CSV table of C-alpha atoms and ligand atoms in Angstrom, one decimal:
chain,number,residue,atom,x,y,z
A,1,MET,CA,289.1,213.9,106.6
A,2,LYS,CA,291.8,216.3,105.5
A,3,GLN,CA,294.3,213.5,104.7
A,4,TYR,CA,292.4,212.7,101.6
A,5,ASP,CA,292.3,214.5,98.3
A,6,GLU,CA,289.7,217.2,98.3
A,7,LEU,CA,288.7,216.5,94.7
A,8,ALA,CA,287.9,212.9,95.6
A,9,PHE,CA,285.6,214.0,98.4
A,10,ALA,CA,283.9,216.4,96.0
A,11,ALA,CA,283.2,213.6,93.6
A,12,SER,CA,281.6,211.5,96.3
A,13,GLU,CA,279.4,214.4,97.4
A,14,VAL,CA,278.2,214.8,93.8
A,15,LEU,CA,277.4,211.1,93.5
A,16,ARG,CA,275.6,211.1,96.9
A,17,THR,CA,273.5,214.1,95.8
A,18,LEU,CA,272.7,212.4,92.4
A,19,ILE,CA,271.7,209.1,94.0
A,20,ASN,CA,269.5,210.8,96.6
A,21,ASP,CA,267.9,213.2,94.0
A,22,PRO,CA,264.2,212.4,93.2
A,23,GLU,CA,265.1,212.5,89.5
A,24,MET,CA,266.3,209.1,88.3
A,25,LEU,CA,270.0,208.8,87.7
A,26,PHE,CA,271.4,206.9,84.7
A,27,VAL,CA,274.9,205.6,85.0
A,28,ALA,CA,276.9,204.3,82.1
A,29,GLU,CA,279.6,201.7,82.1
A,30,ALA,CA,283.2,202.6,81.2
A,31,HIS,CA,286.4,200.6,81.6
A,32,ASP,CA,289.2,202.9,80.4
A,33,ALA,CA,290.0,206.6,79.6
A,34,LEU,CA,288.4,206.6,76.1
A,35,SER,CA,285.1,204.9,77.2
A,36,ALA,CA,284.9,207.2,80.2
A,37,ALA,CA,285.4,210.3,78.0
A,38,LEU,CA,282.8,209.1,75.5
A,39,ALA,CA,280.2,208.3,78.1
A,40,GLU,CA,280.7,211.7,79.8
A,41,ARG,CA,280.3,213.5,76.4
A,42,ALA,CA,277.1,211.6,75.7
A,43,GLY,CA,275.7,213.3,78.8
A,44,PHE,CA,276.0,210.8,81.6
A,45,LYS,CA,276.3,212.3,85.0
A,46,ALA,CA,278.1,209.4,86.6
A,47,LEU,CA,280.0,206.3,85.4
A,48,TRP,CA,280.1,202.6,86.5
A,49,ALA,CA,283.6,201.1,86.5
A,50,SER,CA,282.4,197.7,85.7
A,51,GLY,CA,284.2,194.6,86.9
A,52,LEU,CA,283.1,192.7,83.9
A,53,THR,CA,284.2,195.2,81.3
A,54,ILE,CA,287.4,196.2,83.1
A,55,SER,CA,288.3,192.5,83.3
A,56,THR,CA,287.4,192.0,79.7
A,57,SER,CA,289.4,194.9,78.5
A,58,LEU,CA,292.5,193.6,80.4
A,59,GLY,CA,292.0,190.1,79.0
A,60,TYR,CA,290.7,188.6,82.2
A,61,ARG,CA,287.5,186.7,83.2
A,62,ASP,CA,285.1,188.4,85.6
A,63,ALA,CA,286.1,186.1,88.3
A,64,ASN,CA,288.5,188.3,90.3
A,65,GLU,CA,291.4,187.5,87.9
A,66,ALA,CA,292.1,191.2,87.8
A,67,SER,CA,293.8,192.3,91.0
A,68,TRP,CA,292.5,195.1,93.1
A,69,THR,CA,295.4,197.3,92.2
A,70,GLU,CA,294.7,196.7,88.5
A,71,VAL,CA,291.1,197.8,89.0
A,72,ALA,CA,292.3,200.9,90.9
A,73,ASP,CA,294.6,201.7,88.0
A,74,ALA,CA,291.8,201.4,85.5
A,75,VAL,CA,289.7,203.8,87.7
A,76,GLU,CA,292.5,206.2,87.7
A,77,ARG,CA,292.7,206.1,83.9
A,78,MET,CA,289.0,206.7,83.7
A,79,ARG,CA,289.2,209.6,86.1
A,80,SER,CA,292.0,211.2,84.0
A,81,ARG,CA,289.5,211.8,81.2
A,82,ALA,CA,286.2,212.2,83.0
A,83,VAL,CA,285.1,214.6,85.8
A,84,VAL,CA,281.8,213.0,86.5
A,85,PRO,CA,281.8,210.8,89.6
A,86,ILE,CA,282.7,207.1,89.2
A,87,LEU,CA,281.0,204.4,91.1
A,88,VAL,CA,283.4,201.4,91.2
A,89,ASP,CA,282.2,197.9,91.0
A,90,GLY,CA,284.3,196.5,93.9
A,91,ASP,CA,283.1,192.9,93.5
A,92,THR,CA,283.3,191.3,96.9
A,93,GLY,CA,286.0,193.8,98.0
A,94,PHE,CA,288.7,191.2,97.2
A,95,GLY,CA,288.4,189.3,100.5
A,96,ASN,CA,287.5,190.1,104.1
A,97,PHE,CA,287.1,193.5,105.9
A,98,ASN,CA,290.8,194.1,105.7
A,99,ASN,CA,291.0,193.8,101.9
A,100,VAL,CA,287.9,195.9,101.5
A,101,ARG,CA,289.3,198.8,103.6
A,102,LEU,CA,292.7,198.7,101.7
A,103,PHE,CA,290.9,198.7,98.4
A,104,SER,CA,288.5,201.4,99.4
A,105,LYS,CA,291.3,203.7,100.5
A,106,ARG,CA,293.1,203.1,97.3
A,107,LEU,CA,290.0,203.9,95.2
A,108,LEU,CA,289.5,207.1,97.1
A,109,ALA,CA,293.0,208.1,96.4
A,110,ARG,CA,292.6,207.3,92.7
A,111,GLY,CA,289.6,209.6,92.5
A,112,ALA,CA,286.6,207.2,92.8
A,113,ALA,CA,283.4,208.6,94.1
A,114,GLY,CA,281.8,205.4,95.3
A,115,ILE,CA,282.3,201.7,95.7
A,116,CYS,CA,279.7,198.9,95.3
A,117,ILE,CA,280.4,195.7,97.1
A,118,GLU,CA,278.4,192.5,96.7
A,119,ASP,CA,277.5,190.0,99.3
A,120,LYS,CA,279.4,187.0,97.8
A,121,LEU,CA,282.7,185.4,98.6
A,122,PHE,CA,286.2,185.9,97.1
A,123,PRO,CA,286.9,184.9,94.4
A,124,LYS,CA,283.5,185.7,92.9
A,125,MET,CA,282.1,184.7,89.5
A,126,ASN,CA,280.0,187.0,87.2
A,127,SER,CA,276.4,186.8,88.3
A,128,PHE,CA,275.2,185.6,84.9
A,129,VAL,CA,277.6,182.6,84.9
A,130,GLY,CA,276.7,179.4,86.7
A,131,ASP,CA,274.2,178.9,89.6
A,132,ASN,CA,274.1,178.9,93.3
A,133,HIS,CA,276.9,181.2,94.0
A,134,PRO,CA,277.6,181.1,97.8
A,135,LEU,CA,276.5,184.2,99.7
A,136,ALA,CA,278.5,185.8,102.5
A,137,GLU,CA,277.2,185.6,106.1
A,138,ILE,CA,275.2,188.7,106.8
A,139,ASP,CA,277.3,189.8,109.8
A,140,GLU,CA,280.5,189.2,108.0
A,141,PHE,CA,279.4,191.3,105.1
A,142,CYS,CA,278.2,194.1,107.4
A,143,GLY,CA,281.8,194.1,108.8
A,144,ARG,CA,283.0,194.7,105.2
A,145,ILE,CA,280.6,197.7,104.8
A,146,LYS,CA,281.7,199.2,108.1
A,147,ALA,CA,285.4,198.7,107.4
A,148,SER,CA,285.1,200.5,104.0
A,149,LYS,CA,283.1,203.4,105.6
A,150,ASP,CA,285.6,203.8,108.5
A,151,ALA,CA,288.7,203.6,106.3
A,152,THR,CA,287.5,206.3,104.0
A,153,ALA,CA,285.9,208.5,106.7
A,154,GLY,CA,282.7,208.1,104.7
A,155,GLY,CA,284.3,209.7,101.7
A,156,LEU,CA,283.2,207.0,99.3
A,157,VAL,CA,279.5,206.4,98.6
A,158,LEU,CA,278.9,202.8,99.6
A,159,VAL,CA,276.5,200.8,97.6
A,160,ALA,CA,275.7,197.3,99.1
A,161,ARG,CA,274.8,194.8,96.4
A,162,ILE,CA,272.4,192.0,97.2
A,163,GLU,CA,272.8,188.7,95.3
A,164,ALA,CA,270.1,186.8,97.2
A,165,LEU,CA,267.6,186.8,94.3
A,166,ILE,CA,270.2,185.6,91.8
A,167,ALA,CA,271.3,182.9,94.3
A,168,GLY,CA,267.7,181.7,94.6
A,169,HIS,CA,267.1,182.7,98.2
A,170,GLY,CA,264.0,184.8,97.5
A,171,LEU,CA,262.5,188.1,98.4
A,172,GLN,CA,262.4,187.8,102.2
A,173,GLU,CA,266.1,187.0,102.4
A,174,ALA,CA,266.9,189.9,100.1
A,175,LEU,CA,264.9,192.2,102.3
A,176,ARG,CA,266.6,190.8,105.5
A,177,ARG,CA,270.0,191.6,104.0
A,178,ALA,CA,269.0,195.0,102.7
A,179,HIS,CA,267.9,196.1,106.2
A,180,ALA,CA,271.1,194.7,107.8
A,181,TYR,CA,273.2,196.5,105.2
A,182,ALA,CA,271.3,199.7,105.8
A,183,ASP,CA,271.9,199.3,109.6
A,184,ALA,CA,275.6,198.8,108.9
A,185,GLY,CA,275.9,202.1,107.2
A,186,ALA,CA,275.3,201.5,103.4
A,187,ASP,CA,274.3,204.6,101.5
A,188,ALA,CA,272.3,202.7,98.9
A,189,ILE,CA,271.2,199.2,98.0
A,190,LEU,CA,271.8,197.5,94.7
A,191,ILE,CA,269.3,194.7,94.2
A,192,HIS,CA,270.4,192.4,91.4
A,193,SER,CA,268.3,190.0,89.3
A,194,ARG,CA,269.0,188.0,86.2
A,195,LYS,CA,265.4,187.3,85.3
A,196,SER,CA,264.2,188.6,81.9
A,197,GLU,CA,261.4,190.4,83.6
A,198,ALA,CA,261.5,192.9,86.4
A,199,THR,CA,258.9,191.3,88.6
A,200,GLU,CA,261.2,190.3,91.5
A,201,ILE,CA,262.9,193.7,91.4
A,202,LEU,CA,259.5,195.5,91.6
A,203,SER,CA,258.4,193.2,94.5
A,204,PHE,CA,261.5,194.2,96.3
A,205,THR,CA,261.0,197.9,95.8
A,206,SER,CA,257.4,197.9,96.9
A,207,GLU,CA,258.4,196.1,100.2
A,208,TRP,CA,261.5,198.1,100.8
A,209,ASN,CA,259.7,201.4,100.5
A,210,ASN,CA,262.9,203.3,99.8
A,211,ARG,CA,264.5,203.0,103.2
A,212,LEU,CA,267.7,203.7,101.2
A,213,PRO,CA,267.9,204.6,97.5
A,214,VAL,CA,267.7,201.6,95.2
A,215,VAL,CA,270.1,200.9,92.4
A,216,ILE,CA,269.4,198.4,89.6
A,217,VAL,CA,271.2,196.8,86.7
A,218,PRO,CA,268.7,195.8,84.1
A,219,THR,CA,271.0,194.0,81.8
A,220,LYS,CA,268.7,191.0,81.5
A,221,TYR,CA,265.3,192.7,82.0
A,222,TYR,CA,266.2,195.4,79.5
A,223,ALA,CA,262.8,195.1,77.8
A,224,THR,CA,261.0,196.6,80.9
A,225,PRO,CA,260.1,200.2,80.1
A,226,THR,CA,262.2,202.7,82.0
A,227,GLU,CA,259.0,204.4,83.2
A,228,LYS,CA,258.2,201.3,85.3
A,229,PHE,CA,261.5,201.8,87.2
A,230,ARG,CA,260.6,205.5,87.7
A,231,GLN,CA,257.1,204.7,89.0
A,232,ALA,CA,258.7,202.2,91.5
A,233,GLY,CA,260.8,205.0,92.9
A,234,ILE,CA,264.1,203.5,91.8
A,235,SER,CA,267.0,205.9,92.3
A,236,THR,CA,269.6,204.8,89.9
A,237,VAL,CA,269.8,202.6,86.7
A,238,ILE,CA,273.2,201.3,85.7
A,239,TRP,CA,273.7,200.4,82.0
A,240,ALA,CA,276.4,198.1,82.9
A,241,ASN,CA,278.3,196.9,79.9
A,242,HIS,CA,277.1,198.5,76.7
A,243,GLY,CA,280.1,200.5,75.8
A,244,LEU,CA,282.3,197.5,75.8
A,245,ARG,CA,279.8,195.3,74.0
A,246,ALA,CA,279.3,197.9,71.3
A,247,SER,CA,283.0,198.2,70.7
A,248,LEU,CA,283.4,194.5,70.7
A,249,ALA,CA,280.8,194.1,68.0
A,250,ALA,CA,282.2,197.0,65.9
A,251,MET,CA,285.8,195.8,66.2
A,252,GLU,CA,284.9,192.3,65.2
A,253,ASN,CA,283.1,193.4,62.1
A,254,VAL,CA,285.9,195.8,61.0
A,255,TYR,CA,288.6,193.3,61.5
A,256,ARG,CA,286.7,190.6,59.6
A,257,GLN,CA,285.9,193.0,56.7
A,258,ILE,CA,289.5,194.3,56.3
A,259,HIS,CA,290.8,190.8,56.5
A,260,LYS,CA,288.4,189.6,53.8
A,261,GLU,CA,288.7,192.6,51.5
A,262,GLN,CA,292.4,193.3,51.9
A,263,SER,CA,291.4,197.0,51.6
A,264,LEU,CA,290.1,199.9,53.7
A,265,LEU,CA,287.8,201.2,51.1
A,266,THR,CA,284.5,199.8,52.4
A,267,ILE,CA,285.1,200.3,56.1
A,268,GLU,CA,286.6,203.8,56.0
A,269,PRO,CA,283.2,205.7,56.0
A,270,GLY,CA,282.0,203.7,59.0
A,271,VAL,CA,285.0,204.2,61.4
A,272,ALA,CA,285.8,207.2,63.5
A,273,GLY,CA,288.1,209.7,61.7
A,274,LEU,CA,291.5,210.3,63.2
A,275,GLU,CA,290.4,213.9,63.8
A,276,LYS,CA,287.9,212.6,66.3
A,277,ILE,CA,290.8,211.1,68.4
A,278,PHE,CA,292.7,214.4,68.1
A,279,GLU,CA,289.7,216.3,69.2
A,280,ILE,CA,288.7,214.1,72.1
A,281,PHE,CA,292.1,214.1,73.6
A,282,ASP,CA,292.6,217.8,72.9
A,283,TYR,CA,295.7,217.7,70.7
A,284,GLY,CA,295.2,221.5,70.1
A,285,GLU,CA,296.0,222.1,73.8
A,286,LEU,CA,299.4,220.7,73.3
A,287,ASP,CA,300.1,223.1,70.6
A,288,ILE,CA,299.2,226.0,72.9
A,289,ALA,CA,301.2,224.6,75.7
A,290,GLU,CA,304.3,224.2,73.5
A,291,ARG,CA,304.1,227.8,72.6
A,292,ARG,CA,303.9,228.7,76.3
A,293,TYR,CA,306.5,226.3,77.7
A,294,LEU,CA,309.0,225.4,75.0
A,295,GLN,CA,311.8,227.8,74.2
A,296,ALA,CA,310.7,230.1,71.3
A,297,THR,CA,314.0,229.5,69.4
A,298,PRO,CA,315.6,226.1,69.7
A,299,MET,CA,319.3,226.2,70.5
A,300,ALA,CA,321.3,226.2,67.3
A,301,ALA,CA,323.4,223.0,66.7
A,302,GLU,CA,327.2,223.6,67.3
B,401,SPV,C1,279.6,194.4,86.2
B,401,SPV,O1,279.3,195.2,85.3
B,401,SPV,O2,280.6,193.9,86.4
B,401,SPV,C2,278.5,194.0,87.1
B,401,SPV,C3,277.1,193.9,86.7
B,401,SPV,O3,278.8,193.6,88.2
B,401,SPV,S1,276.8,192.3,86.3
B,401,SPV,O4,277.6,191.9,85.2
B,401,SPV,O5,275.4,192.3,85.9
B,401,SPV,O6,277.0,191.4,87.4
B,402,MG,MG1,280.7,193.1,88.4
């Protein structure tokens, strides 16, 4: 255990406690340092390093076009500006058990608190694009779970994500997988759905009976009242992409308007002031540091 950074272990312990707490946890998407800082300031106790939004911010599709080292770099940037724990969307783990354990160790070293791996095959495609994504064999996926846990000495919370409902295999297959992943050492189960109603998610939770905490991503069934998730005993809700989607819409509008009006007059009241940037990234601290570390009187020119 001692070979790893103590702060990283502390982050995973915080995340583990939050996920197991009876109070429901809300996790916000972030994809870079700024979004991580803003989500944390808004009050979120944990962050989701989303594969979709990290890919998008880097100019990639959510189809494993971003490399595992690029994802780890993005997590490090997020961690540099947020102290709350980060659960990383690890996709499939970028290959077999060996890729998963390399990636997991790197994430731990970069300050991640948890990794979520999904039971699909590399290269994956975003779950909302196309149909019939092939699923991993259960035993092979269990090997990926064990490899991640062993490689990090349990120092990353491992969330096993089940894609059986999205791939059309039904509730019983989803449950079969959930039990196998729990047996393999997962800390929580993410059950994913792309239906516009939460019916299949709620059927899953009532059968599963909270053997392990359940994590959901209600991107498509967003109209379901949060209270229903609470009543179902769901542990964690991930708002998976809303920082990026909000900034996309805002940027698109501002660019169009400035281009059309050839002036900043209309948009200025609606955009963040520069002072906001200086405040978020604590420019004032640099002033204090300069007084402490720079020579009081610069050397005179000869
Ligand atoms: C992501 O945010 O990248 C996710 C969630 O994996 S989803 O897009 O719903 O698959
Ligand atoms: Mg993803």
